[in-house]
XYZ file of C-alpha atoms in Angstrom:
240
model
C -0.299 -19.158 70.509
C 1.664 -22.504 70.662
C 4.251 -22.994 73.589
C 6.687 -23.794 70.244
C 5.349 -20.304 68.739
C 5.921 -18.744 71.799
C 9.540 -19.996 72.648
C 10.382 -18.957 68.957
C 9.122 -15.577 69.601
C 11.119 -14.907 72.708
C 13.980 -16.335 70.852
C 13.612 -13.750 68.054
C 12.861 -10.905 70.210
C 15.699 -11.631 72.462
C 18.588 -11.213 69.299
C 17.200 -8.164 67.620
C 20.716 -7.133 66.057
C 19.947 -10.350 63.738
C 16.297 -10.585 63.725
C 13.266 -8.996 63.221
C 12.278 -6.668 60.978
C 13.945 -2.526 59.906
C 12.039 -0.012 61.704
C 14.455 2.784 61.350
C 18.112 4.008 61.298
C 20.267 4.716 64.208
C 22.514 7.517 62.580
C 24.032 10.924 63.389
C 22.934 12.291 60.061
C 19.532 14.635 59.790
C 17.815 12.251 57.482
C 14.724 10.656 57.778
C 14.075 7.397 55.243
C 11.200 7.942 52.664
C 9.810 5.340 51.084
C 6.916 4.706 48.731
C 4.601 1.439 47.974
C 1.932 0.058 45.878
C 3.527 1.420 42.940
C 4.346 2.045 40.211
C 1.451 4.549 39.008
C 1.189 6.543 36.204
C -0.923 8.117 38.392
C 1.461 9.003 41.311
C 4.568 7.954 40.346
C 6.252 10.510 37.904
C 4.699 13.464 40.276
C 6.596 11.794 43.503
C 9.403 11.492 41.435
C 9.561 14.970 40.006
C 9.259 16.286 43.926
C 12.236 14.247 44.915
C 13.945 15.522 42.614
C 13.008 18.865 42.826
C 13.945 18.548 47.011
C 17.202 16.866 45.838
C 16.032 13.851 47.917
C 16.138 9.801 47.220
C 13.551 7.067 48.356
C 13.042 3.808 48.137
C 10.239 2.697 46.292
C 8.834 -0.650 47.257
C 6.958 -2.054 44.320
C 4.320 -4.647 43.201
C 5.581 -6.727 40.543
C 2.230 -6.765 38.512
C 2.345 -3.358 37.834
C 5.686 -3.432 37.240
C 5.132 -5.736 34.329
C 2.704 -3.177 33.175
C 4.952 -0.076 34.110
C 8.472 -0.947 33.290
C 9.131 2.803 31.733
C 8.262 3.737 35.628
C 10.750 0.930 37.151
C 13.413 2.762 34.895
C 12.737 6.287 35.846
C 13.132 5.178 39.332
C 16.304 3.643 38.791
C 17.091 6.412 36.569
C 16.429 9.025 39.589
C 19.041 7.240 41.660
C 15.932 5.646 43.717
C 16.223 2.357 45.140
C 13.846 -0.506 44.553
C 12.437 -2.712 47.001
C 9.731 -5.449 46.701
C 6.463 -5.184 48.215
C 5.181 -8.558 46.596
C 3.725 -9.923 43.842
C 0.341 -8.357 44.052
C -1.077 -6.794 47.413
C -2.869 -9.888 49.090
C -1.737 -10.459 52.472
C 1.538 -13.079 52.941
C -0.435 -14.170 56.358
C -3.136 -15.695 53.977
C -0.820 -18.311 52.974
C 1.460 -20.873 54.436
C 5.120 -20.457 55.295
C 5.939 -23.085 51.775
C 3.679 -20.617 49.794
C 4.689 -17.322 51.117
C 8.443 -18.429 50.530
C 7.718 -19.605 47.048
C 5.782 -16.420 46.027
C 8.180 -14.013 47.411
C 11.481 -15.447 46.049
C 9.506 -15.616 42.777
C 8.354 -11.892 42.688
C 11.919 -10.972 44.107
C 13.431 -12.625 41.043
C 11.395 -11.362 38.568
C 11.225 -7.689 39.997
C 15.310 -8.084 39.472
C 15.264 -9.576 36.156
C 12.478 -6.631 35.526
C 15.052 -3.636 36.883
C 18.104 -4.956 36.239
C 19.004 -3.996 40.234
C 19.226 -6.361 42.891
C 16.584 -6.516 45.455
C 17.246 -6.472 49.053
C 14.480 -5.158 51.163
C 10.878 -6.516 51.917
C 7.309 -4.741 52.655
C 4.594 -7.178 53.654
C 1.311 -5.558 52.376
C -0.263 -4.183 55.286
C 2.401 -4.467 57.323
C 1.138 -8.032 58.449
C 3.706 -10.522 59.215
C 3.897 -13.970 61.027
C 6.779 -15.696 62.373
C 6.794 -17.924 59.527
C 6.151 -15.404 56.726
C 9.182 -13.494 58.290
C 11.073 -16.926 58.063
C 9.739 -16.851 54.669
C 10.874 -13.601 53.526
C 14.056 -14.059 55.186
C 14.652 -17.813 52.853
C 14.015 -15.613 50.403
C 16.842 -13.688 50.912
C 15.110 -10.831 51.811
C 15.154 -8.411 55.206
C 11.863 -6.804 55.958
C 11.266 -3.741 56.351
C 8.485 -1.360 58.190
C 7.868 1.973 59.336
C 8.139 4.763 61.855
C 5.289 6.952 60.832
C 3.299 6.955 57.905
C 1.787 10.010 55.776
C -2.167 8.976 56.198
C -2.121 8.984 52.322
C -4.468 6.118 51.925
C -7.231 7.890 54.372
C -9.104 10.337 53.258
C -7.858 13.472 55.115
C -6.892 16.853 53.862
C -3.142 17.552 53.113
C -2.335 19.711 56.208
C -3.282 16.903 58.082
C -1.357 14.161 56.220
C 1.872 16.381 56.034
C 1.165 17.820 59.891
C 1.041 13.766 61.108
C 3.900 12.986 59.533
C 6.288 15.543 59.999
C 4.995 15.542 63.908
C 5.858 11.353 64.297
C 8.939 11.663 62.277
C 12.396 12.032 63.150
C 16.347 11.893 62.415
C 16.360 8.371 61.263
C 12.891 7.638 61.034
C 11.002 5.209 58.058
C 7.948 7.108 56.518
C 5.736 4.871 54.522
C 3.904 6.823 52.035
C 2.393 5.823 48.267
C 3.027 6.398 44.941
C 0.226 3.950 44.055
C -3.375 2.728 45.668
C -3.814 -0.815 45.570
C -6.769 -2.292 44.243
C -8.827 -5.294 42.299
C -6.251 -5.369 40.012
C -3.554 -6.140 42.823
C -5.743 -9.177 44.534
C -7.639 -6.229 47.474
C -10.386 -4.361 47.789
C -10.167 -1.598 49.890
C -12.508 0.706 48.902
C -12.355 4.077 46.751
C -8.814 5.849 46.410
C -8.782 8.532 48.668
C -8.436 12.265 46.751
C -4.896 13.022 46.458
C -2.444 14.414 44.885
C 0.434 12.367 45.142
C 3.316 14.610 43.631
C 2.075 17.621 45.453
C 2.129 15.976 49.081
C 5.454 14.536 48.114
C 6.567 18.167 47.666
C 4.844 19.066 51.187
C 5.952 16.214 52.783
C 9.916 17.040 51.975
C 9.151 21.103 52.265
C 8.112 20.326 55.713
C 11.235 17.769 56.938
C 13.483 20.481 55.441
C 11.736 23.090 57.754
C 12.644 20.494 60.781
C 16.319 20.099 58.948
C 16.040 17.124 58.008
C 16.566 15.511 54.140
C 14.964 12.465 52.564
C 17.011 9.459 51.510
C 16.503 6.010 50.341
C 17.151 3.309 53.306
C 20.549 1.962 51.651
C 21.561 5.329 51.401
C 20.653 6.180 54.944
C 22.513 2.873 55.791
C 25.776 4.119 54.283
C 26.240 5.970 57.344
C 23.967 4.363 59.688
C 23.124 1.209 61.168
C 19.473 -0.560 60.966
C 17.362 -0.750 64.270
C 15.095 -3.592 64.558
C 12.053 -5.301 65.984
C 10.208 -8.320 66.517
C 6.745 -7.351 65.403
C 4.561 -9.661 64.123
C 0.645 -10.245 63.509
C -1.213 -13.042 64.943
């Protein structure tokens, strides 16, 4: 790393009220944030959807625009469901692959189009992977975007039975915590190849995932709802 990387770094992580990126929600509520990406599915996303609503709980659902071209009956049920959207990019190819000019450009053109797509505006940001530089952050953020990560996640891209997925996360979860689950696998058709889709039943483990929070009293909301009576905790993380 650069001395110039370096002293940027140090300036980020030294104002974390402003900077960096959402890793969960101070509040004195007993809610914990849920929120879904590489959706929408037809696959996973009307089962996850029917659980939520079955729980009485809200998420935030962080989408690739591709297959929201292909999906936009999904977008609306989302919307419909009093979900919140978020942007998780274009397709699911790294932002670190690609300058700061290029991630900018890409992003603000995926946020745009996911909004022109939903008819809701977009405010929150996923990197795929997680994986973030200081200048794709800069990039997001000239975007007009705030990115967002996770506390604990529900293991629903390994292939793991569902006591195990719903055990991790409920265990690494807590009042104001970010899960980061999936509605959708990415794939070829989203730019990545990670292998086979792991077995799983997407609307059930939704309904496990929320049966077991409400055991530890807590209740799943979207981050901007969690927000209405919380403030956002942040962190400087970023790949190199």
């Amino acid at each position: 790393m650069t001395k110039a990387r370096q002293a940027l770094l140090a300036r980020l992580t030294g104002s974390l009220p402003v900077h960096g990126s959402i890793v969960g929600v101070a509040t004195d509520e007993r809610t914990v944030v849920i929120t879904y990406g590489d959706g929408p599915s037809p696959d996973g996303t009307p089962g996850v959807l029917d659980a939520l609503a079955e729980a009485g709980a809200t998420a935030t659902f962080f989408v690739l625009v591709g297959r929201a071209r292909k999906y936009p009956e999904l977008l609306e049920r989302i919307v419909a469901g009093g979900h919140e959207l978020a942007l998780h990019g274009d397709d699911h190819v790294r932002l670190t692959d690609f300058s700061e000019e290029v991630a900018y450009r890409r992003t603000r053109a995926a946020k745009q189009e996911l909004e022109q797509l939903s008819g809701q505006p977009i405010e929150w940001f996923r990197p795929p992977y997680g994986a973030q530089s200081i200048e794709t952050w800069q990039a997001v953020k000239r975007a007009g975007l705030q990115t967002v990560l996770w506390t604990a996640t529900a293991w629903d891209v390994k292939d793991v039975g569902e006591h195990e997925r719903v055990a991790h996360a409920v265990r690494h979860c807590h009042q104001g915590s970010i899960l980061l689950a999936h509605d959708g696998f990415a794939g070829p058709a989203d730019g990545v190849d990670d292998g086979p889709e792991p077995e799983v039943d997407r609307g059930a483990l939704a309904a496990e995932l929320l049966s077991g929070f409400a055991r530890e009293g807590l209740v799943g909301r979207s981050l901007g709802e969690a927000l209405r009576e919380g403030k956002a905790v942040r962190r400087a993380r970023f790949t190199e």
